[in-house]
Tab-separated table of C-alpha atoms in Angstrom:
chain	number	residue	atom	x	y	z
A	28	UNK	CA	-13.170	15.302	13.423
A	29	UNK	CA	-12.909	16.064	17.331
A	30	UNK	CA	-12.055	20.002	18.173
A	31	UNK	CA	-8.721	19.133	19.442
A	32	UNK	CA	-7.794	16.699	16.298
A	33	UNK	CA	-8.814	19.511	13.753
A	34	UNK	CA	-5.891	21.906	16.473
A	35	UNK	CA	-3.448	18.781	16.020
A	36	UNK	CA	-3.778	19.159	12.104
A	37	UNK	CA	-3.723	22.995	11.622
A	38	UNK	CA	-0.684	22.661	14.096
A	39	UNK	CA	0.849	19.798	12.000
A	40	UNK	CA	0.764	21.878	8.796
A	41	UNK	CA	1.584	25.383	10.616
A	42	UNK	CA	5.112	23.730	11.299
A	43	UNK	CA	5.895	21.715	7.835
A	44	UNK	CA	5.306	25.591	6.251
A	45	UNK	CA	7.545	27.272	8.955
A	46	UNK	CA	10.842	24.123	8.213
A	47	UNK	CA	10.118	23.990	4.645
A	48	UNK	CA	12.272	26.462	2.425
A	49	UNK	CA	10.574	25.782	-0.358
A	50	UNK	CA	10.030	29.239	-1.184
A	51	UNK	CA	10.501	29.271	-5.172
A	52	UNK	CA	14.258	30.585	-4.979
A	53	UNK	CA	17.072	28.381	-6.575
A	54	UNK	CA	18.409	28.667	-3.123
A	55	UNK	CA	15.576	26.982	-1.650
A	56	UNK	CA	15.649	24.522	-3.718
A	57	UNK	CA	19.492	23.995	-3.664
A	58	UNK	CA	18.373	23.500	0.462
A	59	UNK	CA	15.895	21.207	-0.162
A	60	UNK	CA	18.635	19.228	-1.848
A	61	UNK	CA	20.957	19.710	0.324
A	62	UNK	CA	18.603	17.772	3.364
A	63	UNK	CA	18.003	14.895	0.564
A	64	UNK	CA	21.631	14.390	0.347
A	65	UNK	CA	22.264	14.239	3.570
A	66	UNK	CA	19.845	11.072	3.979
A	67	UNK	CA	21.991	9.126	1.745
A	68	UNK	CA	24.974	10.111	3.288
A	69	UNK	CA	23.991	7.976	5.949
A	70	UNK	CA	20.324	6.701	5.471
A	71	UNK	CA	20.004	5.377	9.046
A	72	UNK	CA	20.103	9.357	10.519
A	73	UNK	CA	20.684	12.683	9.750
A	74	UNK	CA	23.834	13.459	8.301
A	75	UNK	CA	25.094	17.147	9.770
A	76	UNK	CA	24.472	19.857	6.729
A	77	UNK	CA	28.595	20.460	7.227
A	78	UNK	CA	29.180	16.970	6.055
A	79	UNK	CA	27.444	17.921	2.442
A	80	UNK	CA	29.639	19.451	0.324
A	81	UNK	CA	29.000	20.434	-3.339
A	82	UNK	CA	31.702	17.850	-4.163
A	83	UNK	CA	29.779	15.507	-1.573
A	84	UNK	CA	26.358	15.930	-3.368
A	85	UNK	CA	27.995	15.503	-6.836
A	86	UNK	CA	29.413	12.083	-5.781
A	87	UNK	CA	26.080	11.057	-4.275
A	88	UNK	CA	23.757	12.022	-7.512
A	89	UNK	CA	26.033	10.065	-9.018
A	90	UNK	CA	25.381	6.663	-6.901
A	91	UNK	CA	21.997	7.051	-5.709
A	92	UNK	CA	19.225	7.106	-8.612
A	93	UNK	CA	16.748	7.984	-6.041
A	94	UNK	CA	19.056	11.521	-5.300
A	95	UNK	CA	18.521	12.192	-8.676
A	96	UNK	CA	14.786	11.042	-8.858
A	97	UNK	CA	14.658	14.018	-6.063
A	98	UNK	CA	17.114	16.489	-7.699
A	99	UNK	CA	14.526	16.400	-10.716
A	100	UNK	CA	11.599	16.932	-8.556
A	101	UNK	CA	13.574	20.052	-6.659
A	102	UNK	CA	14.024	21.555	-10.454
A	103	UNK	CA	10.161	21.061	-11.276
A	104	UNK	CA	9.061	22.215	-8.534
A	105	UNK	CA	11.263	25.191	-8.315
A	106	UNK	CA	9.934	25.950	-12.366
A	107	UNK	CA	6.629	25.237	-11.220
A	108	UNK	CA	6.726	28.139	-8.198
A	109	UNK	CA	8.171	30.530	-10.915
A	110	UNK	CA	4.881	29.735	-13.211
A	111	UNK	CA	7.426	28.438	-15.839
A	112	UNK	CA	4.826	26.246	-18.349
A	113	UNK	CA	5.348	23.510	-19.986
A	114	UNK	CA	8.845	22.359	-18.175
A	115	UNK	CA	7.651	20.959	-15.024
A	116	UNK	CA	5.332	18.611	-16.668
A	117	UNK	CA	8.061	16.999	-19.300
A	118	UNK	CA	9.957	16.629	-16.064
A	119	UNK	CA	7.243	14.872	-14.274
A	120	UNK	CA	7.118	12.490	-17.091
A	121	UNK	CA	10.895	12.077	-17.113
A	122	UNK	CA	10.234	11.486	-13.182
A	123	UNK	CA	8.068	8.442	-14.379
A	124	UNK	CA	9.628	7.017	-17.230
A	125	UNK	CA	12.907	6.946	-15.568
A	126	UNK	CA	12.836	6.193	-12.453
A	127	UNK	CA	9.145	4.846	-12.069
A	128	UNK	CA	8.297	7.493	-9.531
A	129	UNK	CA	4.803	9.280	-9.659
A	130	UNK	CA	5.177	12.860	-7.977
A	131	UNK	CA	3.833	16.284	-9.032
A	132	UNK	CA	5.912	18.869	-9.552
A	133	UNK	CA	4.447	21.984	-6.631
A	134	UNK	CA	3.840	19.128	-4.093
A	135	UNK	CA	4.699	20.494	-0.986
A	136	UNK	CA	7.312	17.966	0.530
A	137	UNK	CA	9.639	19.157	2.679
A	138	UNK	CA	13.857	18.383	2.344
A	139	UNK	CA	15.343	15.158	3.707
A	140	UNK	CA	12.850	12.832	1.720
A	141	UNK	CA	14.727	9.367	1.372
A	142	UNK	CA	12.913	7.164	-0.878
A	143	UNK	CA	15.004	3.724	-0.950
A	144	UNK	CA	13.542	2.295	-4.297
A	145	UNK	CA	11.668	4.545	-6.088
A	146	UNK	CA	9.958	2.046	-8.878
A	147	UNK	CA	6.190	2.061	-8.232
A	148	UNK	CA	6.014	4.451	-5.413
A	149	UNK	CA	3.155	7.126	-5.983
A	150	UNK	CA	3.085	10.083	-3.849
A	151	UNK	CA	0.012	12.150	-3.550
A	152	UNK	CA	-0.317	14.225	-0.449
A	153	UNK	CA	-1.297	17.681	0.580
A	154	UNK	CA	2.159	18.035	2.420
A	155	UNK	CA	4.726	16.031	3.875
A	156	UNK	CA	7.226	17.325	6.614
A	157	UNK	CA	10.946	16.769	6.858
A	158	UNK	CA	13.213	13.716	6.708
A	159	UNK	CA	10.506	11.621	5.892
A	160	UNK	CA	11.471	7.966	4.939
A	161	UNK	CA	10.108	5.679	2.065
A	162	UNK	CA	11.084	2.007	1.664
A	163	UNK	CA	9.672	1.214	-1.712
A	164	UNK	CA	6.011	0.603	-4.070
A	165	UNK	CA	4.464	3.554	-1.201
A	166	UNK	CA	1.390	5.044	-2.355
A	167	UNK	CA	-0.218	7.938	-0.847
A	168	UNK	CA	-3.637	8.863	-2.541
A	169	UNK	CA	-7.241	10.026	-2.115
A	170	UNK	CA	-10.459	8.013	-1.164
A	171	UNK	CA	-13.578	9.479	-2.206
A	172	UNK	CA	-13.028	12.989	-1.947
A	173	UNK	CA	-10.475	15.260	-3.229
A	174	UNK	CA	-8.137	15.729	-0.161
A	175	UNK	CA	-5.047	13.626	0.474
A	176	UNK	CA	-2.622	12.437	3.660
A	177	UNK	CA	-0.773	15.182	5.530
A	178	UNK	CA	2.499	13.761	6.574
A	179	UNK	CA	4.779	14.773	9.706
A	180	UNK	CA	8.549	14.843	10.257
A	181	UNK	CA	10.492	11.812	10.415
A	182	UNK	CA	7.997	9.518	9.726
A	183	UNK	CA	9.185	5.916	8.165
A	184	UNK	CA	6.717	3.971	5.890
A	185	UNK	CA	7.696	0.078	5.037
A	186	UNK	CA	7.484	-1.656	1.738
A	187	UNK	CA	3.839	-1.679	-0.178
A	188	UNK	CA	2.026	0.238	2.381
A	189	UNK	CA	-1.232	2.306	0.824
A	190	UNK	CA	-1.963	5.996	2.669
A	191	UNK	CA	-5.298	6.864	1.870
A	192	UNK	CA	-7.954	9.971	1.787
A	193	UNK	CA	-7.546	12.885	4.356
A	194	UNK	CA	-5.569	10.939	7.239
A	195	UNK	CA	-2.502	12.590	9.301
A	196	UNK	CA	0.286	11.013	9.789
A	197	UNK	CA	2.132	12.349	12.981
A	198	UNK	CA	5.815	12.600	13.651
A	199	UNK	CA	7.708	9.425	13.751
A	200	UNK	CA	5.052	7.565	13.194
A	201	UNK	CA	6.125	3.947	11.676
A	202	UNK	CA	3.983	2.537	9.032
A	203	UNK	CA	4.617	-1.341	8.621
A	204	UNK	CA	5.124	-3.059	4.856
A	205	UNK	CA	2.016	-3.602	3.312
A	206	UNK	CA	-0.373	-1.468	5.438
A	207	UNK	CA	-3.469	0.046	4.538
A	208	UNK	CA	-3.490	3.568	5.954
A	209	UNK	CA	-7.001	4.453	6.146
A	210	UNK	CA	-7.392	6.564	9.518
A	211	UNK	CA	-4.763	8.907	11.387
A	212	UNK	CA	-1.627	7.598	13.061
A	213	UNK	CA	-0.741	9.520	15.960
A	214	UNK	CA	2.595	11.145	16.684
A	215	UNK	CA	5.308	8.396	17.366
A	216	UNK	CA	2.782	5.392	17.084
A	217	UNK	CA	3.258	2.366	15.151
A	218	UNK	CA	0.472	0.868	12.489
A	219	UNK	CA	0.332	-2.583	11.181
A	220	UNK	CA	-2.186	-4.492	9.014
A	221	UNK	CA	-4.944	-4.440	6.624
A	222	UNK	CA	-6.896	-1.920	7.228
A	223	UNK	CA	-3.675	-0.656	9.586
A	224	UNK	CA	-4.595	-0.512	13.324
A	225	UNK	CA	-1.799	1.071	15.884
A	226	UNK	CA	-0.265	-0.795	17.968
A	227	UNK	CA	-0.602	-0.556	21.956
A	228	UNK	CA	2.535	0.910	22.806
């Protein structure tokens, strides 16, 4: 890894810690909530924070299994930043057996995630930034060694694409269906393919 990619990542993760408020407070995690449901107010963008009322987010856990899937996930991972034992991994497995959705409870993933079918998608990263979208059956995993994707903000990833080992995702970068993530995508670029190459923009 060149000088200036290893500055792009420590710069990459220096701003998902700074947006994420995943701090280990119920309030934090009520936040973190609050930026999910505001992706399935209207999926396409960002729903304003003003829009997302208690009422609002009550009416859209109720609709959206994927809210839920991610309400869960908030809970664990708030339990699992307190050091509660034993809860966050029932709920993991509640995670799975429900809603067919492999994620660890203490994964750092900041709010706004909008998974669109949650069945068969595994995610496995060392963090992931904000309003990040998933279509559906998305892995994220490890290669040989034990380090895993670092995602940006706003980045989309289509149906039965694979992100794997110690790649970066950048910002807005678009991932096509059925990709093969094997090597970083830069900021705003577009990958395609198997293995996924980038696309001349």
């Amino acid at each position: 890894m060149s000088p200036m990619d290893h500055n792009v990542r420590n710069e990459l993760r220096r701003h998902i810690e700074l947006s994420d408020p995943d701090d280990g407070t119920l309030a934090g995690a009520m936040d973190l909530l609050t930026m999910d449901a505001c992706r399935w107010l209207r999926p396409e963008e960002v729903a304003d924070r003003s829009e997302v009322s208690p009422l609002v987010i009550a009416k859209l856990l109720y609709r959206h299994p994927s809210l839920r899937a991610m309400a869960w996930f908030r809970l664990a991972t708030l339990m699992h930043r307190r050091k509660v034992k034993v809860l966050p991994g029932i709920l993991q497995r509640r995670l799975l057996r429900l809603y067919g959705l492999e994620l660890v409870p203490g994964t750092k993933i900041g709010g706004g995630l909008y998974i669109a079918h949650p069945v068969g998608c595994v995610i496995v990263v060392e963090s992931m930034g904000t309003n990040v979208s998933l279509m559906g059956s998305v892995t994220f995993g490890r290669r040989e060694l034990l380090r895993w994707p670092v995602v940006g903000d706003r980045a989309f990833f289509g149906a039965g694409c694979r992100v794997l080992g110690a790649v970066e995702i950048g910002a807005r970068a678009v991932i096509g269906a059925n990709a093969v993530v094997l090597a970083d995508v830069p900021t705003g670029a577009t990958a395609v393919g198997i293995p996924a190459r980038v696309l001349p923009r």
